[in-house]
Short mmCIF file of C-alpha atoms and ligand atoms in Angstrom, two decimals:
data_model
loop_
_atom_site.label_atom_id
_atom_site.label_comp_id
_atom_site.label_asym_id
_atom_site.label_seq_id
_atom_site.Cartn_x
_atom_site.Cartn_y
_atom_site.Cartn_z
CA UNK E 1225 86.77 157.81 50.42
CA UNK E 1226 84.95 160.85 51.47
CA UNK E 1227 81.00 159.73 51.32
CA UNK E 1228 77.80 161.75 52.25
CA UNK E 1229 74.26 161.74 51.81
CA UNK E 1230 71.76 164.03 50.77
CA UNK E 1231 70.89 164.95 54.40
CA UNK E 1232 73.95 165.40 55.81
CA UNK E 1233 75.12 167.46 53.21
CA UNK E 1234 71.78 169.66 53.63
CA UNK E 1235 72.90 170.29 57.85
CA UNK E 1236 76.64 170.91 56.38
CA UNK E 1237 75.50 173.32 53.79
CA UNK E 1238 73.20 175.12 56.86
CA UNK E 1239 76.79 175.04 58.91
CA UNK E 1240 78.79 176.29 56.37
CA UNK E 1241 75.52 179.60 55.78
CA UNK E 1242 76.00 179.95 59.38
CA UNK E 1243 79.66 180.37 60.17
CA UNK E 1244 79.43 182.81 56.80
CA UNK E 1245 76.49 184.74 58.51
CA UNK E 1246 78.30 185.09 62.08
CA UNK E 1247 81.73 186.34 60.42
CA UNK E 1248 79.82 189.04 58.18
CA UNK E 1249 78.50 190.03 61.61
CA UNK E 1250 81.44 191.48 62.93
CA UNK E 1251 80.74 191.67 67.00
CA UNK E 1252 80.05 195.18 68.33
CA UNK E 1253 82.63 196.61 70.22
CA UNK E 1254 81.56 198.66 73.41
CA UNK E 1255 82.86 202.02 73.40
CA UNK E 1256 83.99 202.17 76.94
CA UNK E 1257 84.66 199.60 79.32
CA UNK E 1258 83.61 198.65 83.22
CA UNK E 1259 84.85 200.72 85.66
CA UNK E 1260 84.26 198.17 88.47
CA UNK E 1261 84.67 194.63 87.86
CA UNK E 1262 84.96 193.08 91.25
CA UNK E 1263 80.91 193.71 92.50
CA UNK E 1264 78.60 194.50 90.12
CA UNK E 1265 77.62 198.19 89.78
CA UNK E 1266 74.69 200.15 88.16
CA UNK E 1267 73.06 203.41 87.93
CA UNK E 1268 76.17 205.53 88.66
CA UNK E 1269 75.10 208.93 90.02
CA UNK E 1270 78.81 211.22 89.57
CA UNK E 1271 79.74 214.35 91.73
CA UNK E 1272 83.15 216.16 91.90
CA UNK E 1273 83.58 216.77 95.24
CA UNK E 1274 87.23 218.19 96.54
CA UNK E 1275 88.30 218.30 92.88
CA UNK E 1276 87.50 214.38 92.65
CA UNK E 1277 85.37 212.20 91.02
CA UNK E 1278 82.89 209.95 93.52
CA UNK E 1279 80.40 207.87 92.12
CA UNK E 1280 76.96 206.58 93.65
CA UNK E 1281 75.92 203.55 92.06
CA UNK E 1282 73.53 200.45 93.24
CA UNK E 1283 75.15 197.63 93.76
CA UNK E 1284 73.84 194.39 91.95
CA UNK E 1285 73.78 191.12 93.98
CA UNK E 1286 72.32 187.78 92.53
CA UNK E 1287 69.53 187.44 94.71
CA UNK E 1288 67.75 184.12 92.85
CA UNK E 1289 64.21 186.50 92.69
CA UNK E 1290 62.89 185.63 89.31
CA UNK E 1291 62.70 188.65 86.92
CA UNK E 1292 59.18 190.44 86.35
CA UNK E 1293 58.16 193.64 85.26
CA UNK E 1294 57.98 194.87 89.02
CA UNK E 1295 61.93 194.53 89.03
CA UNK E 1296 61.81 192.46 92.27
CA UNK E 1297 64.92 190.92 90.55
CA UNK E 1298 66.87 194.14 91.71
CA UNK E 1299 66.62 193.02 95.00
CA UNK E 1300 69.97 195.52 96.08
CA UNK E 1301 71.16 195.51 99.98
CA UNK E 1302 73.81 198.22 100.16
CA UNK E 1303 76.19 200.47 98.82
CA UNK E 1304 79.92 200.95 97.92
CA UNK E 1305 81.10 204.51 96.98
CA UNK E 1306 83.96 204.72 94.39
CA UNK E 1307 86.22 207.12 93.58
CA UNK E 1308 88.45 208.49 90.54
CA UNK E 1309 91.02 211.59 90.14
CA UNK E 1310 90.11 211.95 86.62
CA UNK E 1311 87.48 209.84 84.22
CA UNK E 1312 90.42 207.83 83.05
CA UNK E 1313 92.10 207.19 86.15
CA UNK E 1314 92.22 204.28 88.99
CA UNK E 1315 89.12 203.77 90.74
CA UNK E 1316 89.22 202.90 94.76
CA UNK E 1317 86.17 201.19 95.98
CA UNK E 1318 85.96 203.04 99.44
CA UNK E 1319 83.24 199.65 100.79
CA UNK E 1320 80.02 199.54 102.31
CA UNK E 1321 78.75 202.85 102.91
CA UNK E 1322 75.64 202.03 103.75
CA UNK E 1323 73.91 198.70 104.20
CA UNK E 1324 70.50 197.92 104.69
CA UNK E 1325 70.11 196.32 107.84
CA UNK E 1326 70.96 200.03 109.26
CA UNK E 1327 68.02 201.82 107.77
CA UNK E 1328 65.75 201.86 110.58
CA UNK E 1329 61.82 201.84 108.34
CA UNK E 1330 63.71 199.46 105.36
CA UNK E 1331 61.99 197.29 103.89
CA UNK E 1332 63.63 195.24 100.75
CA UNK E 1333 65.40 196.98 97.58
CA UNK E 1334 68.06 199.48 97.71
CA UNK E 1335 67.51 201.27 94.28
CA UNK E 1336 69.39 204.01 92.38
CA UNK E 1337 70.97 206.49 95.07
CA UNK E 1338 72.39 210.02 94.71
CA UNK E 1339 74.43 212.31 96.77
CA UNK E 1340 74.88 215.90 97.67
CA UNK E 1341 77.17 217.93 99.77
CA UNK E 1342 76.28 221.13 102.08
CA UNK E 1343 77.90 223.01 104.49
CA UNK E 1344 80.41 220.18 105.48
CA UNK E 1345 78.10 217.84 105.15
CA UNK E 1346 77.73 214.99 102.40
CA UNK E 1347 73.71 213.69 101.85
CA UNK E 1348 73.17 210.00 100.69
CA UNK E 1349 69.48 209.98 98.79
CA UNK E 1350 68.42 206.33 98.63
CA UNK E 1351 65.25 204.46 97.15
CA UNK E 1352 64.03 201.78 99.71
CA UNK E 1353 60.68 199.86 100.10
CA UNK E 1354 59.28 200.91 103.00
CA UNK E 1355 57.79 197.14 105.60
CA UNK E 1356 54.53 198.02 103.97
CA UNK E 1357 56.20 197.26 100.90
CA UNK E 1358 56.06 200.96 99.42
CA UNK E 1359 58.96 202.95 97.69
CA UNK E 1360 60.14 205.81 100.18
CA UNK E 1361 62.96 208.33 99.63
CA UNK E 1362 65.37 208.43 102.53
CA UNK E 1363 68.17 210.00 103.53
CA UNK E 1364 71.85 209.39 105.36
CA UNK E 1365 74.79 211.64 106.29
CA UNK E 1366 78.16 211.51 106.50
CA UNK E 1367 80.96 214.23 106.96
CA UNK E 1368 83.27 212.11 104.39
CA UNK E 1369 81.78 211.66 100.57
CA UNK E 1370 82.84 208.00 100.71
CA UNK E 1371 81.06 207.67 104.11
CA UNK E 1372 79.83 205.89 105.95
CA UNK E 1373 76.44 207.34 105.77
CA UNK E 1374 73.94 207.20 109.12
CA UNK E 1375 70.56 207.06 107.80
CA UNK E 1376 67.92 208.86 109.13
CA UNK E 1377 65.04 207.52 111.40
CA UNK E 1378 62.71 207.98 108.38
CA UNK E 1379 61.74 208.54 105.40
CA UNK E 1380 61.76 211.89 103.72
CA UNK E 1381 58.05 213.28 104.86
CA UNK E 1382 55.99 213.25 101.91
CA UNK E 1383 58.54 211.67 99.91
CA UNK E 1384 57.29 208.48 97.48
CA UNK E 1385 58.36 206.53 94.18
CA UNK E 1386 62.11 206.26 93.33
CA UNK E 1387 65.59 207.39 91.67
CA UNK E 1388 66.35 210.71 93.73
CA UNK E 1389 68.64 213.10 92.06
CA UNK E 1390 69.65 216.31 93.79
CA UNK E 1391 70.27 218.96 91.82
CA UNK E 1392 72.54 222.13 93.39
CA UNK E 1393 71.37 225.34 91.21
CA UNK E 1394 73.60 228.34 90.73
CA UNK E 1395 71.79 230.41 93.14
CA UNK E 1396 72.65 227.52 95.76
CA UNK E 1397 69.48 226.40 95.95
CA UNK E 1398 69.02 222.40 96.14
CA UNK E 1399 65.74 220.50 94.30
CA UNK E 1400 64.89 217.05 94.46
CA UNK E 1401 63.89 214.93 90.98
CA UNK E 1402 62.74 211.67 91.33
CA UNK E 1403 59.94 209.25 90.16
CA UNK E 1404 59.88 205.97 88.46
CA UNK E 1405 56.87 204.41 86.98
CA UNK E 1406 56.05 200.34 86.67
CA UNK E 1407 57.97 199.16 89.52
CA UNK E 1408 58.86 202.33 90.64
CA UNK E 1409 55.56 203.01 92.17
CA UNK E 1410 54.85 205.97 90.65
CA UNK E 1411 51.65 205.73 88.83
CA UNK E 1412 50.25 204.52 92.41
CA UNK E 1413 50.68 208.41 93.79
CA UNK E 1414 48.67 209.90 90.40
CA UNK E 1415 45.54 210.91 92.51
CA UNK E 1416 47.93 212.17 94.92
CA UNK E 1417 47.67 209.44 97.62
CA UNK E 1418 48.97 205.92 97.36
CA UNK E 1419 46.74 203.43 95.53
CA UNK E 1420 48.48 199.77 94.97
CA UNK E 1421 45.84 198.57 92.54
CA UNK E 1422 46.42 201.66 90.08
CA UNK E 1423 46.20 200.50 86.69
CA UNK E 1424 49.37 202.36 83.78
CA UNK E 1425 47.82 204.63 81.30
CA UNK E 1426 46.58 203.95 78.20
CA UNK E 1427 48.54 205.28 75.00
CA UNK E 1428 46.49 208.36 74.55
CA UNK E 1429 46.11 209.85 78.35
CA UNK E 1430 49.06 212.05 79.18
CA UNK E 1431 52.20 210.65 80.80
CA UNK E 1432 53.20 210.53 84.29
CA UNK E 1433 54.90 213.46 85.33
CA UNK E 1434 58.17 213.21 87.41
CA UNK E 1435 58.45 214.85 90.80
CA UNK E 1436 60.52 217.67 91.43
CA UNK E 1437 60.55 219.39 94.96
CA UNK E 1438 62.63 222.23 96.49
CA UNK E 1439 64.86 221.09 99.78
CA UNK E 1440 64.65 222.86 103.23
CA UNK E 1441 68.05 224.34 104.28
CA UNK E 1442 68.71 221.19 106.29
CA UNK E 1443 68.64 218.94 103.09
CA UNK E 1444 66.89 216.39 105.50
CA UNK E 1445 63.11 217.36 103.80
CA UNK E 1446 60.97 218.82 101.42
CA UNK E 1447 60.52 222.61 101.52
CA UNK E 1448 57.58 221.86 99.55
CA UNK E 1449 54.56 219.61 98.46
CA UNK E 1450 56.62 217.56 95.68
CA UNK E 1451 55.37 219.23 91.71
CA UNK E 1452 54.83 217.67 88.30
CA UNK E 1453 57.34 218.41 85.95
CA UNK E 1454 55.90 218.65 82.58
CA UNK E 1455 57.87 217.84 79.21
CA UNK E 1456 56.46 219.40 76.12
CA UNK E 1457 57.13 217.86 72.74
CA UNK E 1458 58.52 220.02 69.60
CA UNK E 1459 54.98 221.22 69.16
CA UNK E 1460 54.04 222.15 72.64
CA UNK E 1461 52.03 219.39 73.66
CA UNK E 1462 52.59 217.04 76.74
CA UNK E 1463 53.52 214.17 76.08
CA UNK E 1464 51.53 211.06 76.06
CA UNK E 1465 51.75 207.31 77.61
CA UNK E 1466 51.74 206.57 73.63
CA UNK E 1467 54.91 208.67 73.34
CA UNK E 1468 56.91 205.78 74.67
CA UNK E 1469 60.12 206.73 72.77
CA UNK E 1470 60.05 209.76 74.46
CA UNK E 1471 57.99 210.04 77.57
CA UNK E 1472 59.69 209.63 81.29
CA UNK E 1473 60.10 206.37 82.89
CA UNK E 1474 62.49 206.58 85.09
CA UNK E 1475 66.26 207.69 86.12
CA UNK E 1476 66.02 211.61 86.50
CA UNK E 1477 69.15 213.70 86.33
CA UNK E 1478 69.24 217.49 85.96
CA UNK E 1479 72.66 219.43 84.69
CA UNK E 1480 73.01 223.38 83.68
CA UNK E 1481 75.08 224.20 80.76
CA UNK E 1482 75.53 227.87 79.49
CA UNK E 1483 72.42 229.35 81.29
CA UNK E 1484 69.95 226.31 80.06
CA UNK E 1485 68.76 223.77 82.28
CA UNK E 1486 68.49 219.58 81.03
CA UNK E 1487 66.17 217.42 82.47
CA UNK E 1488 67.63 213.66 81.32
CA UNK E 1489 65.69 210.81 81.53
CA UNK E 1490 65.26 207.42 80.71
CA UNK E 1491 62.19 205.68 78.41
CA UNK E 1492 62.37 202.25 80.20
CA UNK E 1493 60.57 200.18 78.00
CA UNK E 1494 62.28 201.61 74.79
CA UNK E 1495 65.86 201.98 76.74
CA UNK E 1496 66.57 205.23 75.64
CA UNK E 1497 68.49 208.11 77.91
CA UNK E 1498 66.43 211.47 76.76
CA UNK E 1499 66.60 215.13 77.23
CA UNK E 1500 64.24 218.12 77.45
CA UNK E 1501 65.46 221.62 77.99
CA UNK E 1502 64.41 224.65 79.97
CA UNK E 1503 64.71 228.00 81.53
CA UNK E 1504 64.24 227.12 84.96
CA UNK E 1505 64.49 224.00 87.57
CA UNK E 1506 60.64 223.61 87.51
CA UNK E 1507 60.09 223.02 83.63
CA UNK E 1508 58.17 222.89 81.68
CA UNK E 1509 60.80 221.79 79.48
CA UNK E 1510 61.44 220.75 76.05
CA UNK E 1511 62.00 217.41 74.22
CA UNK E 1512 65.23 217.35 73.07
CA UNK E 1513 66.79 214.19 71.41
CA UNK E 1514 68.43 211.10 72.89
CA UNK E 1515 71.44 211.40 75.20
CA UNK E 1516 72.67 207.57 74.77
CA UNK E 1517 71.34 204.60 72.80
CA UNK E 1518 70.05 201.17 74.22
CA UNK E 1519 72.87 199.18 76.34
CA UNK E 1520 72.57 195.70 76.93
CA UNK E 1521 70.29 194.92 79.28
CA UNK E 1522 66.81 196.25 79.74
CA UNK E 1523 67.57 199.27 81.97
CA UNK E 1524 69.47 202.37 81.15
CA UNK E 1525 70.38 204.88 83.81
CA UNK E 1526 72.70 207.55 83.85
CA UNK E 1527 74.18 210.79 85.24
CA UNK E 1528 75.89 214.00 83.81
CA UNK E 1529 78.92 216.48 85.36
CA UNK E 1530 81.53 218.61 84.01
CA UNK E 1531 84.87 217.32 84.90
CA UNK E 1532 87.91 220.24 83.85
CA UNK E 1533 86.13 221.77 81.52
CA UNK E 1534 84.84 218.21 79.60
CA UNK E 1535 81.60 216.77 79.69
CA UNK E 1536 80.83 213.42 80.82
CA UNK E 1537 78.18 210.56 81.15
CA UNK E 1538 78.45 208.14 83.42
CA UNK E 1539 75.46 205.24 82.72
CA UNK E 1540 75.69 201.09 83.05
CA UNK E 1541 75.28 198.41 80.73
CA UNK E 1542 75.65 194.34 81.22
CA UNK E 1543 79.00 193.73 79.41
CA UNK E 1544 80.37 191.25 82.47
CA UNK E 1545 77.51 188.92 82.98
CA UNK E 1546 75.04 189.14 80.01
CA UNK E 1547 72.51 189.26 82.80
CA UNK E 1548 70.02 192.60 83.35
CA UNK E 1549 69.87 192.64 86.60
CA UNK E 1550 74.13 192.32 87.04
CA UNK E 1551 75.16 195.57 85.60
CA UNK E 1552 78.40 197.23 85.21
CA UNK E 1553 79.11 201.04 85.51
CA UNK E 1554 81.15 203.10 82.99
CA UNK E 1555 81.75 206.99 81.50
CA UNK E 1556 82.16 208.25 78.03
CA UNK E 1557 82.60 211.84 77.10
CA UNK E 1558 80.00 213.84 76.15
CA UNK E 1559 79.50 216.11 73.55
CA UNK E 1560 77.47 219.24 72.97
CA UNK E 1561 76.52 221.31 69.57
CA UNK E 1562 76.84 224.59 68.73
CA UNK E 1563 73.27 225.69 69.75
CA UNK E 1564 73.43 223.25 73.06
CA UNK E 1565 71.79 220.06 71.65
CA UNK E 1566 73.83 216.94 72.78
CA UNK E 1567 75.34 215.04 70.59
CA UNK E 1568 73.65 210.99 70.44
CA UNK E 1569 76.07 209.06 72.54
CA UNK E 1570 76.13 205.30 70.47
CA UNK E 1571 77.59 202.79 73.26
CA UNK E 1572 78.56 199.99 70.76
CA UNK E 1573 80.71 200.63 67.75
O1 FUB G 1089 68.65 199.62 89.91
C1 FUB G 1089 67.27 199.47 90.14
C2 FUB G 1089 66.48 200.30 89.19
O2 FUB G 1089 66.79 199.92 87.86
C3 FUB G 1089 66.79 201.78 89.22
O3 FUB G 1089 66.26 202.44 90.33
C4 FUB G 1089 66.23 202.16 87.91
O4 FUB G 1089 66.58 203.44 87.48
C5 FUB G 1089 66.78 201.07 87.02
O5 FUB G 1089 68.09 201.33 86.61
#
């Protein structure tokens, strides 16, 4: 005889509501999936060098730090270099390319890297704390994209804060973006020399600006004291700490398309890739719209190139662990309208 009592039929009935619930909910479905599954991978910077794609990504370790807002979780030691023929093709892990217990002035965390390539030679741009515990841009070199890279004695003179990108303008002129706020240091440098107790603005002062400075012909340092880059909102204003769907956090990239230049970005604490448009490499530019939607996991980094005449955007999410600070690189196409807006890239169906 099948017997029950009130109560049991009361947790039955809340069993029954949930399996309902979860099968309404069908699971989202990524749009893309990792491109690297054997390390962990993150904030892929993408190049086409020698008609290939390479890819400059951090490389995620477990390190057992305990996650705070100062990301000392991301506690990265070196990094592999991948490469692709085309966005859909295999990708070769080419190893360590730099690790590092061979940065001379390293202290702890290997953050978001980016490379460039000049006159036979390739340039690795690499976050690192500095022993004093301060985020330094450095630089390594290599006469193969994939390395390996030999880092420099130092850091970049006058160089601070984190998430290089190096940008190579028409004219073949190279400029440097970088800046990260929160853990990235940045809102330390805002009087223009470091200050480790600065406090983050409140909603109504004006952002931080992102850094932006020209390279010397060697590519080894800054042809110039490091500028603000200012991004305007649709009514000409700068934007404000307040303006935290839109404002920069972190994760600079800059990419040219039909004359205009894109300043990409992400929001951090909203998760948001943005964009901002201009005339020229030093801004003032524009806010745009929103590149990608949140991924899983709290960060969201990207980068943007033009691959045989597509568009594409490489960026991370957390698909293989379900852990923020194990992320997984990946690319999607990207699209543009008509009048140069780009189209809202959703990364779960
Ligand atoms: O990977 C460490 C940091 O997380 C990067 O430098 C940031 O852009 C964020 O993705």
């Amino acid at each position: 005889m099948f017997c029950i009592n009130q109560k049991k039929l009361g947790l039955l009935s809340l069993l029954w509501l949930g399996a309902i619930v979860t099968y309404a909910q069908p699971k989202k479905q990524p749009i893309s999936q990792p491109l690297v599954s054997k390390i962990y991978t993150a904030d892929p910077s993408a190049h086409v060098f020698n008609g290939k794609i390479y890819i400059y990504p951090s490389h995620d370790i477990e390190s057992g730090i305990k996650q705070d807002d100062n990301g000392s979780h991301f506690d990265m030691k070196d990094y592999h270099i991948f490469s692709m023929d085309s966005p859909n093709g295999k990708v070769t892990d080419h190893g360590v390319a730099l690790d590092i217990k061979n940065i001379p002035w390293a202290g702890r965390q290997l953050w978001a890297p980016d490379a460039a390539y000049k006159n036979g030679t390739y340039y690795l741009y690499f976050p690192v704390k500095d022993k004093q515990d301060i985020f330094r841009i450095g630089v390594a070199t290599s006469k193969k994209p994939e390395g390996p890279f030999k880092a420099e004695k130092n850091p970049i003179e006058g160089s601070f804060s984190i998430d290089p990108t190096v940008f190579k303008d028409t004219d073949g002129s190279y400029y440097m973006y970088f800046g990260g706020i929160w853990g990235g240091q940045l809102q330390r440098w805002a009087t223009g020399s470091y200050n480790a107790d600065a406090k983050l603005r409140t909603p109504n002062e004006e952002a931080y600006h992102p850094k932006i400075a020209k390279m010397s012909n060697d590519m080894l340092s800054f042809a110039e004291t490091p500028k603000d880059i200012i991004i305007l909102d649709e009514n000409g204003k700068t934007l404000l700490e307040g303006n935290n769907d839109k404002r920069f956090f972190e994760a600079a990239w800059m990419h040219k398309y039909k004359g205009k230049y894109y300043f990409s970005y992400s929001t951090g604490d909203t998760h948001l890739i943005c964009y901002a448009m201009g005339d020229n490499p030093y801004g003032p530019f524009t806010y745009k719209g929103v590149v990608l939607n949140p991924v899983d996991g709290w960060t969201n980094h990207h980068s943007i190139i033009e691959f045989k005449g597509k568009w594409y955007l490489f960026y991370h999410d957390v698909q293989l662990s379900g852990q923020t600070h194990l992320r997984n690189i990946k690319v999607t196409e990207l699209k543009y309208n008509p009048d140069g807006t780009i189209i809202t890239i959703n990364p779960y169906k």
